[in-house]
Short mmCIF file of C-alpha atoms in Angstrom, two decimals:
data_model
loop_
_atom_site.label_atom_id
_atom_site.label_comp_id
_atom_site.label_asym_id
_atom_site.label_seq_id
_atom_site.Cartn_x
_atom_site.Cartn_y
_atom_site.Cartn_z
CA MET A 1 -30.44 -25.14 12.67
CA VAL A 2 -30.06 -21.46 13.41
CA THR A 3 -31.92 -20.20 16.47
CA PHE A 4 -32.98 -16.59 16.77
CA THR A 5 -33.32 -15.41 20.37
CA ALA A 6 -35.83 -12.92 21.71
CA GLU A 7 -33.11 -10.28 21.37
CA HIS A 8 -32.69 -11.14 17.69
CA VAL A 9 -36.44 -10.88 17.14
CA ALA A 10 -36.48 -7.49 18.86
CA LEU A 11 -33.58 -6.31 16.70
CA ARG A 12 -35.42 -7.37 13.55
CA GLN A 13 -38.45 -5.36 14.59
CA LEU A 14 -36.25 -2.37 15.46
CA VAL A 15 -34.51 -2.36 12.08
CA ARG A 16 -37.75 -2.90 10.18
CA GLU A 17 -39.48 -0.01 11.93
CA PHE A 18 -36.48 2.24 11.40
CA ALA A 19 -36.26 1.41 7.70
CA GLU A 20 -39.99 1.88 7.18
CA LYS A 21 -39.89 5.28 8.90
CA GLU A 22 -36.49 6.72 7.97
CA ILE A 23 -35.77 5.15 4.56
CA GLY A 24 -38.84 3.87 2.72
CA PRO A 25 -40.78 7.17 2.52
CA TYR A 26 -37.80 8.95 0.92
CA ALA A 27 -36.98 6.31 -1.68
CA ASP A 28 -38.34 8.22 -4.67
CA ASP A 29 -36.60 11.46 -3.72
CA TRP A 30 -33.28 9.75 -3.15
CA GLU A 31 -33.59 7.87 -6.42
CA ALA A 32 -34.23 11.15 -8.23
CA ASN A 33 -31.32 12.86 -6.47
CA GLY A 34 -28.92 10.02 -7.23
CA SER A 35 -27.90 9.61 -3.59
CA PHE A 36 -29.19 9.47 -0.04
CA PRO A 37 -27.98 11.88 2.66
CA ALA A 38 -25.55 9.59 4.48
CA HIS A 39 -24.42 12.27 6.91
CA GLU A 40 -28.03 12.65 8.05
CA LEU A 41 -29.06 8.99 8.01
CA PHE A 42 -25.96 7.38 9.53
CA PRO A 43 -26.14 9.21 12.89
CA LYS A 44 -29.72 7.96 13.24
CA LEU A 45 -28.57 4.40 12.59
CA ALA A 46 -25.74 4.90 15.06
CA GLU A 47 -28.14 6.02 17.80
CA LEU A 48 -29.65 2.54 17.60
CA GLY A 49 -26.26 0.86 17.57
CA LEU A 50 -26.67 -0.39 14.01
CA LEU A 51 -23.37 0.77 12.46
CA GLY A 52 -21.10 -1.41 14.59
CA LEU A 53 -23.10 -4.43 15.59
CA GLU A 54 -20.20 -6.90 15.79
CA TYR A 55 -17.48 -4.41 16.65
CA ASP A 56 -15.71 -4.03 19.97
CA PRO A 57 -17.64 -1.85 22.46
CA ALA A 58 -14.33 -0.07 23.13
CA TYR A 59 -14.86 1.67 19.78
CA GLY A 60 -18.61 2.16 20.09
CA GLY A 61 -19.63 -1.25 18.78
CA GLN A 62 -22.24 -3.57 20.25
CA GLY A 63 -20.18 -6.75 20.52
CA ALA A 64 -23.12 -8.64 19.01
CA ASP A 65 -23.05 -11.94 17.13
CA HIS A 66 -23.12 -12.33 13.36
CA LEU A 67 -26.82 -13.21 13.31
CA CYS A 68 -27.46 -9.56 14.16
CA THR A 69 -25.63 -8.60 10.96
CA VAL A 70 -27.81 -11.06 9.03
CA ILE A 71 -30.92 -9.43 10.45
CA LEU A 72 -29.71 -5.90 9.75
CA HIS A 73 -29.08 -6.52 6.06
CA GLU A 74 -32.15 -8.70 5.51
CA GLU A 75 -34.37 -5.95 6.88
CA LEU A 76 -32.64 -3.13 5.03
CA GLY A 77 -32.97 -5.16 1.84
CA ARG A 78 -36.60 -5.92 2.60
CA VAL A 79 -37.65 -2.27 2.84
CA GLY A 80 -35.31 -0.87 0.20
CA PRO A 81 -34.40 0.98 -1.85
CA ALA A 82 -31.51 -1.34 -2.55
CA GLY A 83 -29.05 1.50 -3.11
CA VAL A 84 -29.47 2.68 0.46
CA ALA A 85 -29.03 -0.86 1.80
CA LEU A 86 -25.84 -1.09 -0.24
CA GLY A 87 -24.52 2.26 0.99
CA ILE A 88 -25.11 1.25 4.61
CA GLY A 89 -23.48 -2.11 3.93
CA ILE A 90 -20.37 -0.33 2.67
CA GLN A 91 -20.12 1.43 6.02
CA THR A 92 -20.74 -1.62 8.19
CA ASP A 93 -19.27 -4.58 6.33
CA MET A 94 -17.14 -3.49 3.39
CA ALA A 95 -14.96 -0.51 4.34
CA THR A 96 -14.45 -1.12 8.06
CA PRO A 97 -13.84 -4.86 8.75
CA SER A 98 -10.11 -4.69 7.99
CA LEU A 99 -9.72 -1.59 10.14
CA HIS A 100 -11.42 -3.37 13.04
CA ARG A 101 -9.40 -6.58 12.59
CA TYR A 102 -5.96 -5.26 11.71
CA GLY A 103 -5.85 -1.53 12.36
CA SER A 104 -3.66 0.10 14.97
CA GLU A 105 -5.21 1.56 18.08
CA GLU A 106 -4.57 5.06 16.75
CA LEU A 107 -6.31 4.30 13.45
CA LYS A 108 -9.29 2.77 15.20
CA GLN A 109 -9.73 5.78 17.45
CA ARG A 110 -9.33 8.24 14.60
CA TYR A 111 -11.38 6.51 11.89
CA LEU A 112 -13.36 3.52 13.19
CA VAL A 113 -14.94 5.31 16.15
CA PRO A 114 -16.48 8.10 14.01
CA ALA A 115 -17.60 5.54 11.42
CA ILE A 116 -19.48 3.57 14.07
CA SER A 117 -20.94 6.76 15.58
CA GLY A 118 -22.14 7.90 12.15
CA GLU A 119 -20.05 11.06 12.24
CA ALA A 120 -17.90 9.88 9.32
CA VAL A 121 -18.98 8.23 6.08
CA CYS A 122 -16.51 5.79 4.57
CA ALA A 123 -15.92 3.93 1.31
CA VAL A 124 -13.67 1.15 0.06
CA ALA A 125 -11.64 1.72 -3.11
CA VAL A 126 -10.36 -1.40 -4.87
CA THR A 127 -11.63 -1.43 -8.47
CA GLU A 128 -9.82 0.64 -11.10
CA PRO A 129 -10.93 1.76 -14.59
CA ASP A 130 -8.87 -1.04 -16.19
CA THR A 131 -8.72 -3.55 -13.34
CA GLY A 132 -11.59 -4.99 -11.39
CA SER A 133 -11.76 -8.63 -10.41
CA ASP A 134 -8.03 -9.20 -10.92
CA VAL A 135 -7.12 -7.49 -7.67
CA ALA A 136 -3.47 -8.55 -7.87
CA ALA A 137 -3.10 -6.44 -11.04
CA LEU A 138 -4.03 -3.10 -9.44
CA THR A 139 -1.84 -0.22 -10.58
CA THR A 140 -2.69 2.60 -8.17
CA ARG A 141 0.62 3.03 -6.41
CA ALA A 142 1.76 4.33 -3.04
CA VAL A 143 5.48 5.16 -2.94
CA ARG A 144 7.13 5.68 0.38
CA ASP A 145 8.76 9.05 1.02
CA GLY A 146 10.07 9.14 4.56
CA ASP A 147 7.13 8.70 6.90
CA ASP A 148 4.56 9.30 4.13
CA TRP A 149 2.96 7.44 1.26
CA VAL A 150 2.69 9.41 -1.98
CA ILE A 151 -0.26 7.98 -3.90
CA ASN A 152 -1.00 8.19 -7.62
CA GLY A 153 -3.71 6.45 -9.60
CA SER A 154 -7.46 6.20 -9.93
CA LYS A 155 -10.35 4.12 -8.67
CA ALA A 156 -13.75 3.51 -10.26
CA TYR A 157 -17.29 2.50 -9.25
CA ILE A 158 -16.81 3.52 -5.61
CA THR A 159 -20.07 3.47 -3.64
CA ASN A 160 -20.34 6.33 -1.11
CA GLY A 161 -17.47 7.90 -3.04
CA THR A 162 -18.86 11.42 -3.27
CA GLN A 163 -19.82 11.59 0.41
CA ALA A 164 -17.00 9.66 2.05
CA ASP A 165 -14.92 11.31 4.77
CA TRP A 166 -12.26 8.63 4.41
CA ILE A 167 -11.40 5.86 1.97
CA CYS A 168 -10.06 2.38 2.66
CA LEU A 169 -7.73 2.29 -0.34
CA LEU A 170 -6.01 -0.79 -1.74
CA ALA A 171 -2.80 0.32 -3.48
CA ARG A 172 0.44 -1.21 -4.72
CA THR A 173 3.26 -0.54 -2.28
CA SER A 174 5.88 -2.99 -3.55
CA ASP A 175 6.81 -4.98 -6.64
CA LYS A 176 8.57 -7.61 -4.56
CA PRO A 177 6.45 -10.66 -3.75
CA ALA A 178 6.93 -11.27 -0.03
CA GLY A 179 7.15 -15.02 0.50
CA GLY A 180 6.16 -15.69 -3.09
CA GLY A 181 2.44 -15.36 -2.42
CA ALA A 182 0.01 -14.09 -5.03
CA GLY A 183 -1.19 -10.55 -4.61
CA VAL A 184 1.45 -9.42 -2.15
CA GLY A 185 2.89 -5.97 -2.58
CA LEU A 186 -0.53 -4.37 -1.96
CA SER A 187 -1.49 -2.45 1.17
CA GLN A 188 -4.71 -1.10 2.65
CA ILE A 189 -4.29 2.59 3.42
CA ILE A 190 -6.76 5.04 4.93
CA VAL A 191 -6.98 8.21 2.87
CA PRO A 192 -8.97 11.11 4.38
CA ALA A 193 -11.13 12.88 1.80
CA ASP A 194 -9.54 16.24 2.63
CA THR A 195 -6.08 14.99 1.61
CA PRO A 196 -4.50 17.35 -0.96
CA GLY A 197 -4.24 15.52 -4.26
CA PHE A 198 -7.35 13.41 -3.65
CA HIS A 199 -10.27 14.25 -5.91
CA VAL A 200 -13.72 12.93 -6.74
CA SER A 201 -13.34 12.94 -10.52
CA ARG A 202 -17.02 12.52 -11.23
CA LYS A 203 -20.24 11.07 -9.96
CA LEU A 204 -21.32 8.16 -12.13
CA ASP A 205 -24.75 7.80 -13.70
CA LYS A 206 -25.90 4.23 -13.03
CA LEU A 207 -28.62 2.01 -14.47
CA GLY A 208 -29.82 1.00 -11.01
CA MET A 209 -29.03 1.48 -7.32
CA ARG A 210 -29.64 5.12 -8.09
CA SER A 211 -30.31 6.04 -4.47
CA SER A 212 -26.61 5.52 -3.68
CA ASP A 213 -23.81 7.67 -5.01
CA THR A 214 -21.01 6.02 -7.01
CA ALA A 215 -17.86 7.83 -8.05
CA GLU A 216 -14.55 7.79 -9.83
CA LEU A 217 -11.65 8.88 -7.63
CA THR A 218 -8.19 10.16 -8.54
CA PHE A 219 -5.00 10.43 -6.50
CA THR A 220 -2.35 12.87 -7.71
CA ASP A 221 0.66 12.95 -5.38
CA ALA A 222 -1.76 12.48 -2.50
CA ARG A 223 0.34 12.29 0.66
CA VAL A 224 -0.77 10.39 3.77
CA PRO A 225 1.24 9.03 6.71
CA VAL A 226 2.60 5.50 6.46
CA ALA A 227 0.96 5.09 9.86
CA ASN A 228 -2.37 5.13 7.97
CA THR A 229 -1.59 1.65 6.68
CA ILE A 230 -4.06 -0.93 7.98
CA GLY A 231 -2.23 -3.99 9.27
CA GLU A 232 1.00 -5.05 7.62
CA ILE A 233 2.56 -3.27 4.67
CA ASP A 234 2.43 -5.37 1.46
CA LEU A 235 -0.11 -7.85 2.89
CA GLY A 236 -3.21 -5.85 2.08
CA PHE A 237 -4.24 -8.32 -0.61
CA TYR A 238 -4.96 -10.99 1.99
CA GLN A 239 -6.66 -8.52 4.28
CA GLN A 240 -8.86 -7.36 1.39
CA MET A 241 -9.75 -10.96 0.51
CA SER A 242 -10.96 -11.40 4.06
CA GLN A 243 -12.92 -8.17 3.83
CA PHE A 244 -14.49 -9.39 0.58
CA GLN A 245 -15.97 -12.31 2.51
CA ASN A 246 -17.87 -9.90 4.76
CA GLU A 247 -18.97 -7.93 1.71
CA ARG A 248 -20.29 -10.97 -0.13
CA LEU A 249 -22.11 -12.30 2.90
CA ALA A 250 -23.78 -8.93 3.54
CA MET A 251 -24.81 -8.61 -0.10
CA GLY A 252 -26.37 -12.06 0.01
CA TYR A 253 -28.33 -11.22 3.15
CA ALA A 254 -29.66 -7.96 1.69
CA ALA A 255 -30.61 -9.60 -1.59
CA VAL A 256 -32.74 -12.17 0.25
CA GLY A 257 -34.69 -9.43 2.02
CA GLY A 258 -35.40 -7.68 -1.28
CA MET A 259 -36.51 -10.87 -3.00
CA GLU A 260 -38.94 -11.71 -0.21
CA THR A 261 -40.58 -8.32 -0.49
CA ALA A 262 -40.78 -8.58 -4.28
CA LEU A 263 -42.55 -11.95 -4.18
CA THR A 264 -44.98 -10.79 -1.47
CA ARG A 265 -45.89 -7.59 -3.31
CA THR A 266 -46.34 -9.45 -6.58
CA ALA A 267 -48.61 -12.03 -4.97
CA ASP A 268 -50.68 -9.23 -3.41
CA TYR A 269 -51.04 -7.59 -6.82
CA LEU A 270 -52.10 -10.82 -8.51
CA LYS A 271 -54.77 -11.37 -5.86
CA THR A 272 -56.43 -8.03 -6.64
CA ARG A 273 -55.87 -7.80 -10.40
CA LYS A 274 -58.75 -9.49 -12.24
CA VAL A 275 -58.56 -10.89 -15.77
CA PHE A 276 -61.41 -12.73 -17.44
CA GLY A 277 -63.48 -12.34 -14.30
CA LYS A 278 -61.08 -13.86 -11.79
CA PRO A 279 -57.92 -12.85 -9.92
CA LEU A 280 -54.70 -13.44 -11.79
CA ILE A 281 -53.40 -15.54 -8.89
CA ASP A 282 -55.95 -18.19 -9.86
CA ASN A 283 -53.83 -18.85 -12.93
CA GLN A 284 -51.95 -22.00 -11.96
CA HIS A 285 -48.85 -21.08 -13.93
CA LEU A 286 -48.47 -17.80 -12.05
CA ALA A 287 -49.12 -19.35 -8.65
CA PHE A 288 -46.78 -22.28 -9.28
CA THR A 289 -44.02 -19.97 -10.54
CA LEU A 290 -44.19 -17.83 -7.41
CA ALA A 291 -44.26 -20.95 -5.24
CA GLU A 292 -41.14 -22.32 -6.92
CA LEU A 293 -39.28 -19.03 -6.60
CA SER A 294 -40.31 -18.81 -2.95
CA ALA A 295 -39.02 -22.32 -2.33
CA ARG A 296 -35.67 -21.50 -3.92
CA LEU A 297 -35.48 -18.32 -1.87
CA ASP A 298 -36.10 -20.30 1.29
CA VAL A 299 -33.21 -22.63 0.42
CA LEU A 300 -30.94 -19.63 -0.12
CA ARG A 301 -32.06 -17.98 3.12
CA HIS A 302 -31.22 -21.06 5.15
CA TYR A 303 -27.92 -21.45 3.29
CA ASN A 304 -27.12 -17.91 4.44
CA TYR A 305 -28.02 -18.88 8.00
CA ALA A 306 -25.67 -21.87 7.79
CA ALA A 307 -22.96 -19.51 6.56
CA ALA A 308 -23.62 -17.21 9.50
CA GLU A 309 -23.35 -20.08 11.97
CA ALA A 310 -20.06 -21.17 10.41
CA TYR A 311 -18.80 -17.59 10.66
CA ILE A 312 -19.73 -17.49 14.35
CA ARG A 313 -17.84 -20.73 14.91
CA GLY A 314 -14.75 -19.13 13.38
CA GLU A 315 -14.66 -21.38 10.34
CA ASP A 316 -13.43 -20.43 6.88
CA VAL A 317 -16.55 -19.15 5.10
CA ASN A 318 -15.00 -18.39 1.72
CA ARG A 319 -17.02 -21.07 -0.03
CA PHE A 320 -20.20 -20.10 1.81
CA ALA A 321 -19.78 -16.45 0.85
CA THR A 322 -18.99 -17.30 -2.77
CA VAL A 323 -21.88 -19.72 -3.30
CA GLY A 324 -24.34 -17.51 -1.43
CA LYS A 325 -23.51 -14.42 -3.44
CA LEU A 326 -23.56 -16.31 -6.75
CA GLU A 327 -26.97 -17.82 -6.12
CA ALA A 328 -28.39 -14.62 -4.61
CA GLY A 329 -27.45 -12.63 -7.70
CA ARG A 330 -28.90 -15.16 -10.12
CA LEU A 331 -32.12 -15.66 -8.19
CA ALA A 332 -32.62 -11.91 -7.71
CA ARG A 333 -32.40 -11.35 -11.46
CA GLU A 334 -34.91 -14.11 -12.12
CA ILE A 335 -37.33 -12.88 -9.47
CA SER A 336 -37.09 -9.27 -10.63
CA ALA A 337 -37.85 -10.25 -14.22
CA THR A 338 -40.74 -12.49 -13.16
CA CYS A 339 -42.31 -9.87 -10.92
CA LEU A 340 -42.11 -7.25 -13.67
CA GLN A 341 -43.63 -9.66 -16.21
CA PHE A 342 -46.47 -10.67 -13.92
CA HIS A 343 -47.41 -7.01 -13.43
CA GLY A 344 -47.81 -6.58 -17.18
CA ALA A 345 -47.65 -3.09 -18.67
CA ILE A 346 -47.80 -1.29 -15.34
CA GLY A 347 -44.76 -3.24 -14.18
CA TYR A 348 -42.79 -1.61 -16.98
CA MET A 349 -43.61 1.89 -15.75
CA GLU A 350 -41.08 3.86 -13.71
CA GLU A 351 -43.83 4.75 -11.26
CA MET A 352 -43.95 1.12 -10.13
CA TRP A 353 -41.52 -0.48 -7.71
CA THR A 354 -40.99 -3.31 -10.20
CA ALA A 355 -39.04 -1.06 -12.58
CA ARG A 356 -36.60 0.06 -9.89
CA TYR A 357 -36.21 -3.47 -8.56
CA PHE A 358 -35.51 -4.76 -12.08
CA ARG A 359 -32.78 -2.12 -12.52
CA ASP A 360 -31.29 -2.68 -9.08
CA SER A 361 -31.06 -6.47 -9.12
CA PRO A 362 -28.10 -6.95 -11.51
CA VAL A 363 -25.74 -5.35 -8.99
CA TRP A 364 -25.88 -8.45 -6.79
CA SER A 365 -24.24 -10.33 -9.69
CA ILE A 366 -21.65 -7.64 -10.39
CA GLY A 367 -20.55 -5.85 -7.23
CA GLY A 368 -18.14 -7.58 -4.86
CA GLY A 369 -17.05 -9.96 -7.62
CA ALA A 370 -19.05 -10.83 -10.72
CA ASP A 371 -20.78 -14.20 -11.15
CA GLU A 372 -17.97 -15.33 -13.41
CA VAL A 373 -15.42 -14.54 -10.70
CA MET A 374 -17.47 -16.47 -8.16
CA LEU A 375 -17.46 -19.45 -10.51
CA TYR A 376 -13.70 -19.12 -10.97
CA VAL A 377 -13.22 -19.12 -7.20
CA LEU A 378 -15.50 -22.13 -6.79
CA SER A 379 -13.84 -24.07 -9.59
CA ARG A 380 -10.52 -23.66 -7.81
CA LEU A 381 -11.89 -24.43 -4.36
CA ASP A 382 -13.54 -27.60 -5.65
CA GLY A 383 -10.57 -28.73 -7.70
CA TYR A 384 -12.13 -28.24 -11.13
CA HIS A 385 -9.59 -25.61 -12.16
CA ALA A 386 -5.85 -25.45 -11.56
#
């Protein structure tokens, strides 16, 4: 069973207080603006050491264990808005893990250090307008010209895309399968946002997660040094798969925090809202439904903790990450719909938190691999699919 130390408890309190002070009060404004000011918020997170919890202190990280990452995302998800939690997660666990694991010393100094210090905002660009979950079919191409890559193509649905100072791009660098493995011929390449030929095509208008910016990106003869390649050329597919594990774990942790808050706030509302002379919570159906959802959430939370322990032990957590994200997305959708329904008409109003939470929740089942992709992965891991 996972054990949280006094240091973990102190970190939870630190993150919660920060989120309640620096994020929660601005939720409505950031939702209306369609983004949060990452260049203002990230340095504040960095001052507390929250942008590089598990990273090497040589690059400004804290060298902490993975339970600290669990706490960070649970607490960010708990306070919300979810779009901000997602944008921070991109910085800490989706755009930078490969750089930390596989990047050269020069790349780490130039790009990881400012990301951990909050001076640079980063994004990860994998999905394309016509290719999402089938990563091996990506068509954005980087062609070598001497010591440079010349990049052409486009990427879609990129969180932090309009504010990013650099992009962790997954692009095709070869048509020759090295060793016959699936997905080879792709490389992870850092593309600075000021690179000529790189453009933010447009900011996308989303159903939910409106407090984070999401963009389409284009690359037209964008030229960056081959030295900007993270790890080995043509093996970026495998590096990205590893990075996806961090992404899916972080999303699952954040979703749990949001669900806990939603259930608590709904219970508080039902205790004060009277119908037919008594509080709504006295209705057994409502109370039992919340109790069942809370029980399922508790199972998911402890599944996440087991995943975190396995990660700390250095085990393969692919199945953990896949199952956790699948169940988090499904349960979040069910809880969001239930909380809205139990609030009645006021729950349907945009002025209530229930409306935003209902719009935000589907992302946990879409981003980082849709539910159907998670099921495909599981069916192969468990031998149900060839």
